[in-house]
Amino acid sequence: QVQLVESGGGLVRQGESLRLSCVASGRRLSINTMGWFRQAPGEERELVATITSGGATKYANSVRGRFRISRDNAKNTLSMEMNMLKPEDTAVYYCAASVHSLTTAPEMYDWWGQGTQVTVSS
């Protein structure tokens, strides 16, 4: 089993930045891909960004150029820098991990964190 714990969410104004972090523990050698997903009230969970153990990345069109995902395999951490935040970025952000290769499908992820709230005011 893998455990994931997110941190770094908060309340910011439009145009400001946040950095999210996720620490993985447990059976970490099982992890190939890690990613960030988000869910706004009344909406479906959606992809934000994913990254493989080798560093290959994918981004949602809505965040490309503003957000940057990274990971430190030695420290067992996943991070995402979020810049030029917009009110539409407001959501609960979830860290996820998968045994599979790079994928954008949430059903392909095996472990999930509890989520961290990001709120962007206008």
PDB file of N, CA and C in Angstrom, residues 1-96:
ATOM      1  N   GLN A   1       0.843  -1.190   0.000  1.00  0.00           N
ATOM      2  CA  GLN A   1       0.000   0.000   0.000  1.00  0.00           C
ATOM      3  C   GLN A   1       0.881   1.244   0.000  1.00  0.00           C
ATOM      4  N   VAL A   2       0.403   2.288  -0.687  1.00  0.00           N
ATOM      5  CA  VAL A   2       1.079   3.577  -0.760  1.00  0.00           C
ATOM      6  C   VAL A   2       0.200   4.618  -0.084  1.00  0.00           C
ATOM      7  N   GLN A   3       0.819   5.465   0.710  1.00  0.00           N
ATOM      8  CA  GLN A   3       0.113   6.573   1.337  1.00  0.00           C
ATOM      9  C   GLN A   3       0.626   7.890   0.766  1.00  0.00           C
ATOM     10  N   LEU A   4      -0.292   8.814   0.482  1.00  0.00           N
ATOM     11  CA  LEU A   4       0.043  10.106  -0.100  1.00  0.00           C
ATOM     12  C   LEU A   4      -0.533  11.216   0.770  1.00  0.00           C
ATOM     13  N   VAL A   5       0.279  12.216   1.072  1.00  0.00           N
ATOM     14  CA  VAL A   5      -0.155  13.341   1.892  1.00  0.00           C
ATOM     15  C   VAL A   5       0.192  14.636   1.184  1.00  0.00           C
ATOM     16  N   GLU A   6      -0.840  15.441   0.867  1.00  0.00           N
ATOM     17  CA  GLU A   6      -0.645  16.720   0.191  1.00  0.00           C
ATOM     18  C   GLU A   6      -0.526  17.850   1.201  1.00  0.00           C
ATOM     19  N   SER A   7       0.121  18.932   0.762  1.00  0.00           N
ATOM     20  CA  SER A   7       0.187  20.152   1.545  1.00  0.00           C
ATOM     21  C   SER A   7       0.419  21.325   0.606  1.00  0.00           C
ATOM     22  N   GLY A   8       0.202  22.530   1.102  1.00  0.00           N
ATOM     23  CA  GLY A   8       0.515  23.730   0.343  1.00  0.00           C
ATOM     24  C   GLY A   8      -0.666  24.514  -0.169  1.00  0.00           C
ATOM     25  N   GLY A   9      -1.876  23.992  -0.026  1.00  0.00           N
ATOM     26  CA  GLY A   9      -3.041  24.728  -0.468  1.00  0.00           C
ATOM     27  C   GLY A   9      -3.297  25.940   0.399  1.00  0.00           C
ATOM     28  N   GLY A  10      -4.185  26.809  -0.078  1.00  0.00           N
ATOM     29  CA  GLY A  10      -4.506  28.000   0.683  1.00  0.00           C
ATOM     30  C   GLY A  10      -5.354  28.965  -0.105  1.00  0.00           C
ATOM     31  N   LEU A  11      -5.510  30.159   0.437  1.00  0.00           N
ATOM     32  CA  LEU A  11      -6.289  31.225  -0.172  1.00  0.00           C
ATOM     33  C   LEU A  11      -5.348  32.285  -0.721  1.00  0.00           C
ATOM     34  N   VAL A  12      -5.456  32.557  -2.013  1.00  0.00           N
ATOM     35  CA  VAL A  12      -4.618  33.568  -2.654  1.00  0.00           C
ATOM     36  C   VAL A  12      -5.471  34.440  -3.559  1.00  0.00           C
ATOM     37  N   ARG A  13      -4.920  35.550  -3.974  1.00  0.00           N
ATOM     38  CA  ARG A  13      -5.596  36.443  -4.906  1.00  0.00           C
ATOM     39  C   ARG A  13      -5.210  36.098  -6.336  1.00  0.00           C
ATOM     40  N   GLN A  14      -6.055  36.461  -7.254  1.00  0.00           N
ATOM     41  CA  GLN A  14      -5.795  36.254  -8.674  1.00  0.00           C
ATOM     42  C   GLN A  14      -4.415  36.796  -9.046  1.00  0.00           C
ATOM     43  N   GLY A  15      -3.657  36.004  -9.791  1.00  0.00           N
ATOM     44  CA  GLY A  15      -2.334  36.410 -10.225  1.00  0.00           C
ATOM     45  C   GLY A  15      -1.207  35.964  -9.320  1.00  0.00           C
ATOM     46  N   GLU A  16      -1.534  35.499  -8.129  1.00  0.00           N
ATOM     47  CA  GLU A  16      -0.515  35.039  -7.191  1.00  0.00           C
ATOM     48  C   GLU A  16      -0.159  33.577  -7.441  1.00  0.00           C
ATOM     49  N   SER A  17       0.749  33.047  -6.630  1.00  0.00           N
ATOM     50  CA  SER A  17       1.278  31.704  -6.832  1.00  0.00           C
ATOM     51  C   SER A  17       1.165  30.857  -5.579  1.00  0.00           C
ATOM     52  N   LEU A  18       1.134  29.552  -5.777  1.00  0.00           N
ATOM     53  CA  LEU A  18       1.180  28.573  -4.706  1.00  0.00           C
ATOM     54  C   LEU A  18       2.053  27.410  -5.151  1.00  0.00           C
ATOM     55  N   ARG A  19       2.600  26.693  -4.186  1.00  0.00           N
ATOM     56  CA  ARG A  19       3.343  25.478  -4.469  1.00  0.00           C
ATOM     57  C   ARG A  19       2.748  24.333  -3.662  1.00  0.00           C
ATOM     58  N   LEU A  20       2.269  23.316  -4.340  1.00  0.00           N
ATOM     59  CA  LEU A  20       1.731  22.139  -3.693  1.00  0.00           C
ATOM     60  C   LEU A  20       2.811  21.065  -3.578  1.00  0.00           C
ATOM     61  N   SER A  21       2.754  20.292  -2.504  1.00  0.00           N
ATOM     62  CA  SER A  21       3.689  19.202  -2.299  1.00  0.00           C
ATOM     63  C   SER A  21       2.933  17.943  -1.904  1.00  0.00           C
ATOM     64  N   CYS A  22       3.518  16.803  -2.216  1.00  0.00           N
ATOM     65  CA  CYS A  22       2.938  15.510  -1.877  1.00  0.00           C
ATOM     66  C   CYS A  22       4.068  14.571  -1.482  1.00  0.00           C
ATOM     67  N   VAL A  23       3.919  13.937  -0.339  1.00  0.00           N
ATOM     68  CA  VAL A  23       4.914  12.988   0.141  1.00  0.00           C
ATOM     69  C   VAL A  23       4.335  11.582   0.076  1.00  0.00           C
ATOM     70  N   ALA A  24       5.073  10.670  -0.544  1.00  0.00           N
ATOM     71  CA  ALA A  24       4.652   9.283  -0.670  1.00  0.00           C
ATOM     72  C   ALA A  24       5.387   8.413   0.335  1.00  0.00           C
ATOM     73  N   SER A  25       4.659   7.505   0.944  1.00  0.00           N
ATOM     74  CA  SER A  25       5.257   6.548   1.867  1.00  0.00           C
ATOM     75  C   SER A  25       4.650   5.176   1.620  1.00  0.00           C
ATOM     76  N   GLY A  26       5.239   4.157   2.237  1.00  0.00           N
ATOM     77  CA  GLY A  26       4.768   2.804   2.041  1.00  0.00           C
ATOM     78  C   GLY A  26       5.516   2.121   0.904  1.00  0.00           C
ATOM     79  N   ARG A  27       4.767   1.418   0.045  1.00  0.00           N
ATOM     80  CA  ARG A  27       5.353   0.648  -1.043  1.00  0.00           C
ATOM     81  C   ARG A  27       5.662   1.553  -2.234  1.00  0.00           C
ATOM     82  N   ARG A  28       6.620   2.445  -2.050  1.00  0.00           N
ATOM     83  CA  ARG A  28       6.903   3.481  -3.042  1.00  0.00           C
ATOM     84  C   ARG A  28       7.498   2.941  -4.324  1.00  0.00           C
ATOM     85  N   LEU A  29       8.180   1.812  -4.267  1.00  0.00           N
ATOM     86  CA  LEU A  29       8.784   1.247  -5.470  1.00  0.00           C
ATOM     87  C   LEU A  29       7.755   0.786  -6.490  1.00  0.00           C
ATOM     88  N   SER A  30       6.499   0.686  -6.085  1.00  0.00           N
ATOM     89  CA  SER A  30       5.429   0.318  -7.005  1.00  0.00           C
ATOM     90  C   SER A  30       5.000   1.468  -7.900  1.00  0.00           C
ATOM     91  N   ILE A  31       5.368   2.698  -7.567  1.00  0.00           N
ATOM     92  CA  ILE A  31       4.895   3.882  -8.273  1.00  0.00           C
ATOM     93  C   ILE A  31       5.666   4.110  -9.569  1.00  0.00           C
ATOM     94  N   ASN A  32       4.933   4.298 -10.648  1.00  0.00           N
ATOM     95  CA  ASN A  32       5.505   4.739 -11.911  1.00  0.00           C
ATOM     96  C   ASN A  32       5.116   6.200 -12.152  1.00  0.00           C
ATOM     97  N   THR A  33       3.835   6.435 -12.415  1.00  0.00           N
ATOM     98  CA  THR A  33       3.341   7.774 -12.694  1.00  0.00           C
ATOM     99  C   THR A  33       2.735   8.412 -11.446  1.00  0.00           C
ATOM    100  N   MET A  34       2.953   9.712 -11.288  1.00  0.00           N
ATOM    101  CA  MET A  34       2.275  10.490 -10.266  1.00  0.00           C
ATOM    102  C   MET A  34       1.608  11.681 -10.935  1.00  0.00           C
ATOM    103  N   GLY A  35       0.577  12.193 -10.286  1.00  0.00           N
ATOM    104  CA  GLY A  35      -0.125  13.300 -10.894  1.00  0.00           C
ATOM    105  C   GLY A  35      -0.925  14.125  -9.913  1.00  0.00           C
ATOM    106  N   TRP A  36      -1.370  15.269 -10.403  1.00  0.00           N
ATOM    107  CA  TRP A  36      -2.274  16.139  -9.668  1.00  0.00           C
ATOM    108  C   TRP A  36      -3.595  16.216 -10.422  1.00  0.00           C
ATOM    109  N   PHE A  37      -4.685  16.030  -9.692  1.00  0.00           N
ATOM    110  CA  PHE A  37      -6.030  16.201 -10.208  1.00  0.00           C
ATOM    111  C   PHE A  37      -6.744  17.227  -9.348  1.00  0.00           C
ATOM    112  N   ARG A  38      -7.828  17.780  -9.858  1.00  0.00           N
ATOM    113  CA  ARG A  38      -8.593  18.737  -9.069  1.00  0.00           C
ATOM    114  C   ARG A  38     -10.084  18.544  -9.294  1.00  0.00           C
ATOM    115  N   GLN A  39     -10.859  18.962  -8.297  1.00  0.00           N
ATOM    116  CA  GLN A  39     -12.303  18.850  -8.376  1.00  0.00           C
ATOM    117  C   GLN A  39     -12.934  20.089  -7.772  1.00  0.00           C
ATOM    118  N   ALA A  40     -13.665  20.822  -8.592  1.00  0.00           N
ATOM    119  CA  ALA A  40     -14.405  21.993  -8.145  1.00  0.00           C
ATOM    120  C   ALA A  40     -15.803  21.565  -7.715  1.00  0.00           C
ATOM    121  N   PRO A  41     -16.477  22.379  -6.894  1.00  0.00           N
ATOM    122  CA  PRO A  41     -17.835  22.021  -6.444  1.00  0.00           C
ATOM    123  C   PRO A  41     -18.777  21.744  -7.607  1.00  0.00           C
ATOM    124  N   GLY A  42     -19.460  20.607  -7.559  1.00  0.00           N
ATOM    125  CA  GLY A  42     -20.405  20.242  -8.597  1.00  0.00           C
ATOM    126  C   GLY A  42     -19.789  19.771  -9.897  1.00  0.00           C
ATOM    127  N   GLU A  43     -18.475  19.618  -9.940  1.00  0.00           N
ATOM    128  CA  GLU A  43     -17.790  19.224 -11.165  1.00  0.00           C
ATOM    129  C   GLU A  43     -17.133  17.862 -11.016  1.00  0.00           C
ATOM    130  N   GLU A  44     -16.790  17.265 -12.157  1.00  0.00           N
ATOM    131  CA  GLU A  44     -16.052  16.009 -12.168  1.00  0.00           C
ATOM    132  C   GLU A  44     -14.579  16.262 -11.852  1.00  0.00           C
ATOM    133  N   ARG A  45     -13.940  15.250 -11.312  1.00  0.00           N
ATOM    134  CA  ARG A  45     -12.503  15.303 -11.094  1.00  0.00           C
ATOM    135  C   ARG A  45     -11.788  15.386 -12.440  1.00  0.00           C
ATOM    136  N   GLU A  46     -10.799  16.259 -12.558  1.00  0.00           N
ATOM    137  CA  GLU A  46     -10.121  16.442 -13.826  1.00  0.00           C
ATOM    138  C   GLU A  46      -8.609  16.471 -13.662  1.00  0.00           C
ATOM    139  N   LEU A  47      -7.933  16.092 -14.733  1.00  0.00           N
ATOM    140  CA  LEU A  47      -6.473  16.111 -14.778  1.00  0.00           C
ATOM    141  C   LEU A  47      -5.942  17.532 -14.673  1.00  0.00           C
ATOM    142  N   VAL A  48      -4.884  17.707 -13.904  1.00  0.00           N
ATOM    143  CA  VAL A  48      -4.115  18.940 -13.916  1.00  0.00           C
ATOM    144  C   VAL A  48      -2.766  18.687 -14.592  1.00  0.00           C
ATOM    145  N   ALA A  49      -1.998  17.731 -14.067  1.00  0.00           N
ATOM    146  CA  ALA A  49      -0.695  17.401 -14.629  1.00  0.00           C
ATOM    147  C   ALA A  49      -0.259  16.028 -14.140  1.00  0.00           C
ATOM    148  N   THR A  50       0.553  15.336 -14.942  1.00  0.00           N
ATOM    149  CA  THR A  50       1.105  14.044 -14.555  1.00  0.00           C
ATOM    150  C   THR A  50       2.585  14.001 -14.908  1.00  0.00           C
ATOM    151  N   ILE A  51       3.310  13.115 -14.231  1.00  0.00           N
ATOM    152  CA  ILE A  51       4.739  12.952 -14.485  1.00  0.00           C
ATOM    153  C   ILE A  51       5.141  11.516 -14.178  1.00  0.00           C
ATOM    154  N   THR A  52       5.961  10.919 -15.053  1.00  0.00           N
ATOM    155  CA  THR A  52       6.461   9.571 -14.829  1.00  0.00           C
ATOM    156  C   THR A  52       7.742   9.619 -14.013  1.00  0.00           C
ATOM    157  N   SER A  53       8.195   8.442 -13.591  1.00  0.00           N
ATOM    158  CA  SER A  53       9.441   8.372 -12.841  1.00  0.00           C
ATOM    159  C   SER A  53      10.620   8.856 -13.676  1.00  0.00           C
ATOM    160  N   GLY A  54      10.503   8.758 -15.002  1.00  0.00           N
ATOM    161  CA  GLY A  54      11.543   9.229 -15.898  1.00  0.00           C
ATOM    162  C   GLY A  54      11.449  10.694 -16.262  1.00  0.00           C
ATOM    163  N   GLY A  55      10.378  11.367 -15.830  1.00  0.00           N
ATOM    164  CA  GLY A  55      10.252  12.796 -16.045  1.00  0.00           C
ATOM    165  C   GLY A  55       9.353  13.229 -17.186  1.00  0.00           C
ATOM    166  N   ALA A  56       8.707  12.300 -17.883  1.00  0.00           N
ATOM    167  CA  ALA A  56       7.770  12.668 -18.936  1.00  0.00           C
ATOM    168  C   ALA A  56       6.519  13.283 -18.329  1.00  0.00           C
ATOM    169  N   THR A  57       6.039  14.386 -18.902  1.00  0.00           N
ATOM    170  CA  THR A  57       4.926  15.131 -18.310  1.00  0.00           C
ATOM    171  C   THR A  57       3.773  15.327 -19.278  1.00  0.00           C
ATOM    172  N   LYS A  58       2.594  15.539 -18.721  1.00  0.00           N
ATOM    173  CA  LYS A  58       1.408  15.970 -19.450  1.00  0.00           C
ATOM    174  C   LYS A  58       0.710  17.030 -18.623  1.00  0.00           C
ATOM    175  N   TYR A  59       0.104  18.015 -19.299  1.00  0.00           N
ATOM    176  CA  TYR A  59      -0.617  19.087 -18.637  1.00  0.00           C
ATOM    177  C   TYR A  59      -1.975  19.281 -19.269  1.00  0.00           C
ATOM    178  N   ALA A  60      -2.945  19.659 -18.449  1.00  0.00           N
ATOM    179  CA  ALA A  60      -4.216  20.111 -18.977  1.00  0.00           C
ATOM    180  C   ALA A  60      -3.995  21.412 -19.743  1.00  0.00           C
ATOM    181  N   ASN A  61      -4.747  21.607 -20.813  1.00  0.00           N
ATOM    182  CA  ASN A  61      -4.598  22.822 -21.608  1.00  0.00           C
ATOM    183  C   ASN A  61      -4.823  24.088 -20.781  1.00  0.00           C
ATOM    184  N   SER A  62      -5.691  24.003 -19.800  1.00  0.00           N
ATOM    185  CA  SER A  62      -6.040  25.167 -19.002  1.00  0.00           C
ATOM    186  C   SER A  62      -4.913  25.641 -18.089  1.00  0.00           C
ATOM    187  N   VAL A  63      -3.921  24.780 -17.826  1.00  0.00           N
ATOM    188  CA  VAL A  63      -2.841  25.153 -16.912  1.00  0.00           C
ATOM    189  C   VAL A  63      -1.477  25.181 -17.577  1.00  0.00           C
ATOM    190  N   ARG A  64      -1.376  24.703 -18.796  1.00  0.00           N
ATOM    191  CA  ARG A  64      -0.095  24.654 -19.485  1.00  0.00           C
ATOM    192  C   ARG A  64       0.504  26.057 -19.600  1.00  0.00           C
ATOM    193  N   GLY A  65       1.782  26.171 -19.221  1.00  0.00           N
ATOM    194  CA  GLY A  65       2.448  27.460 -19.236  1.00  0.00           C
ATOM    195  C   GLY A  65       2.357  28.214 -17.926  1.00  0.00           C
ATOM    196  N   ARG A  66       1.444  27.807 -17.045  1.00  0.00           N
ATOM    197  CA  ARG A  66       1.291  28.444 -15.741  1.00  0.00           C
ATOM    198  C   ARG A  66       1.722  27.527 -14.598  1.00  0.00           C
ATOM    199  N   PHE A  67       1.451  26.241 -14.734  1.00  0.00           N
ATOM    200  CA  PHE A  67       1.779  25.264 -13.706  1.00  0.00           C
ATOM    201  C   PHE A  67       2.979  24.431 -14.148  1.00  0.00           C
ATOM    202  N   ARG A  68       3.764  23.960 -13.173  1.00  0.00           N
ATOM    203  CA  ARG A  68       4.897  23.106 -13.463  1.00  0.00           C
ATOM    204  C   ARG A  68       4.963  21.977 -12.450  1.00  0.00           C
ATOM    205  N   ILE A  69       4.880  20.734 -12.935  1.00  0.00           N
ATOM    206  CA  ILE A  69       4.943  19.567 -12.071  1.00  0.00           C
ATOM    207  C   ILE A  69       6.374  19.039 -12.036  1.00  0.00           C
ATOM    208  N   SER A  70       6.790  18.526 -10.894  1.00  0.00           N
ATOM    209  CA  SER A  70       8.116  17.951 -10.750  1.00  0.00           C
ATOM    210  C   SER A  70       8.084  16.880  -9.669  1.00  0.00           C
ATOM    211  N   ARG A  71       9.103  16.046  -9.642  1.00  0.00           N
ATOM    212  CA  ARG A  71       9.203  15.031  -8.601  1.00  0.00           C
ATOM    213  C   ARG A  71      10.657  14.796  -8.240  1.00  0.00           C
ATOM    214  N   ASP A  72      10.864  14.370  -7.011  1.00  0.00           N
ATOM    215  CA  ASP A  72      12.173  14.013  -6.511  1.00  0.00           C
ATOM    216  C   ASP A  72      12.071  12.562  -6.059  1.00  0.00           C
ATOM    217  N   ASN A  73      12.558  11.650  -6.881  1.00  0.00           N
ATOM    218  CA  ASN A  73      12.426  10.232  -6.580  1.00  0.00           C
ATOM    219  C   ASN A  73      13.187   9.837  -5.316  1.00  0.00           C
ATOM    220  N   ALA A  74      14.329  10.469  -5.085  1.00  0.00           N
ATOM    221  CA  ALA A  74      15.125  10.156  -3.905  1.00  0.00           C
ATOM    222  C   ALA A  74      14.411  10.555  -2.620  1.00  0.00           C
ATOM    223  N   LYS A  75      13.691  11.680  -2.658  1.00  0.00           N
ATOM    224  CA  LYS A  75      12.979  12.173  -1.483  1.00  0.00           C
ATOM    225  C   LYS A  75      11.527  11.714  -1.438  1.00  0.00           C
ATOM    226  N   ASN A  76      11.096  10.995  -2.468  1.00  0.00           N
ATOM    227  CA  ASN A  76       9.732  10.469  -2.527  1.00  0.00           C
ATOM    228  C   ASN A  76       8.686  11.574  -2.457  1.00  0.00           C
ATOM    229  N   THR A  77       8.936  12.654  -3.177  1.00  0.00           N
ATOM    230  CA  THR A  77       8.018  13.780  -3.162  1.00  0.00           C
ATOM    231  C   THR A  77       7.588  14.183  -4.568  1.00  0.00           C
ATOM    232  N   LEU A  78       6.397  14.737  -4.651  1.00  0.00           N
ATOM    233  CA  LEU A  78       5.830  15.303  -5.868  1.00  0.00           C
ATOM    234  C   LEU A  78       5.471  16.745  -5.573  1.00  0.00           C
ATOM    235  N   SER A  79       5.759  17.636  -6.511  1.00  0.00           N
ATOM    236  CA  SER A  79       5.469  19.052  -6.313  1.00  0.00           C
ATOM    237  C   SER A  79       4.788  19.630  -7.537  1.00  0.00           C
ATOM    238  N   MET A  80       4.115  20.745  -7.346  1.00  0.00           N
ATOM    239  CA  MET A  80       3.561  21.488  -8.467  1.00  0.00           C
ATOM    240  C   MET A  80       3.559  22.968  -8.131  1.00  0.00           C
ATOM    241  N   GLU A  81       4.281  23.730  -8.937  1.00  0.00           N
ATOM    242  CA  GLU A  81       4.271  25.177  -8.821  1.00  0.00           C
ATOM    243  C   GLU A  81       3.123  25.725  -9.658  1.00  0.00           C
ATOM    244  N   MET A  82       2.285  26.528  -9.050  1.00  0.00           N
ATOM    245  CA  MET A  82       1.121  27.096  -9.713  1.00  0.00           C
ATOM    246  C   MET A  82       1.290  28.605  -9.739  1.00  0.00           C
ATOM    247  N   ASN A  83       1.428  29.155 -10.929  1.00  0.00           N
ATOM    248  CA  ASN A  83       1.652  30.581 -11.109  1.00  0.00           C
ATOM    249  C   ASN A  83       0.479  31.222 -11.839  1.00  0.00           C
ATOM    250  N   MET A  84       0.368  32.543 -11.702  1.00  0.00           N
ATOM    251  CA  MET A  84      -0.688  33.305 -12.361  1.00  0.00           C
ATOM    252  C   MET A  84      -2.055  32.661 -12.149  1.00  0.00           C
ATOM    253  N   LEU A  85      -2.345  32.388 -10.896  1.00  0.00           N
ATOM    254  CA  LEU A  85      -3.580  31.687 -10.557  1.00  0.00           C
ATOM    255  C   LEU A  85      -4.808  32.512 -10.914  1.00  0.00           C
ATOM    256  N   LYS A  86      -5.860  31.804 -11.319  1.00  0.00           N
ATOM    257  CA  LYS A  86      -7.125  32.398 -11.719  1.00  0.00           C
ATOM    258  C   LYS A  86      -8.243  31.870 -10.833  1.00  0.00           C
ATOM    259  N   PRO A  87      -9.342  32.613 -10.699  1.00  0.00           N
ATOM    260  CA  PRO A  87     -10.470  32.106  -9.907  1.00  0.00           C
ATOM    261  C   PRO A  87     -10.950  30.734 -10.366  1.00  0.00           C
ATOM    262  N   GLU A  88     -10.875  30.442 -11.650  1.00  0.00           N
ATOM    263  CA  GLU A  88     -11.306  29.150 -12.154  1.00  0.00           C
ATOM    264  C   GLU A  88     -10.379  28.003 -11.757  1.00  0.00           C
ATOM    265  N   ASP A  89      -9.233  28.313 -11.151  1.00  0.00           N
ATOM    266  CA  ASP A  89      -8.358  27.283 -10.602  1.00  0.00           C
ATOM    267  C   ASP A  89      -8.826  26.806  -9.225  1.00  0.00           C
ATOM    268  N   THR A  90      -9.802  27.476  -8.651  1.00  0.00           N
ATOM    269  CA  THR A  90     -10.308  27.110  -7.330  1.00  0.00           C
ATOM    270  C   THR A  90     -10.864  25.689  -7.342  1.00  0.00           C
ATOM    271  N   ALA A  91     -10.347  24.840  -6.456  1.00  0.00           N
ATOM    272  CA  ALA A  91     -10.751  23.438  -6.399  1.00  0.00           C
ATOM    273  C   ALA A  91     -10.008  22.758  -5.260  1.00  0.00           C
ATOM    274  N   VAL A  92     -10.423  21.536  -4.960  1.00  0.00           N
ATOM    275  CA  VAL A  92      -9.626  20.662  -4.116  1.00  0.00           C
ATOM    276  C   VAL A  92      -8.644  19.936  -5.015  1.00  0.00           C
ATOM    277  N   TYR A  93      -7.373  19.998  -4.682  1.00  0.00           N
ATOM    278  CA  TYR A  93      -6.327  19.377  -5.479  1.00  0.00           C
ATOM    279  C   TYR A  93      -5.873  18.082  -4.821  1.00  0.00           C
ATOM    280  N   TYR A  94      -5.813  17.017  -5.614  1.00  0.00           N
ATOM    281  CA  TYR A  94      -5.468  15.694  -5.118  1.00  0.00           C
ATOM    282  C   TYR A  94      -4.180  15.187  -5.743  1.00  0.00           C
ATOM    283  N   CYS A  95      -3.304  14.663  -4.921  1.00  0.00           N
ATOM    284  CA  CYS A  95      -2.126  13.940  -5.369  1.00  0.00           C
ATOM    285  C   CYS A  95      -2.518  12.496  -5.644  1.00  0.00           C
ATOM    286  N   ALA A  96      -2.006  11.919  -6.721  1.00  0.00           N
ATOM    287  CA  ALA A  96      -2.324  10.541  -7.073  1.00  0.00           C
ATOM    288  C   ALA A  96      -1.085   9.817  -7.579  1.00  0.00           C
TER     289      ALA A  96
END
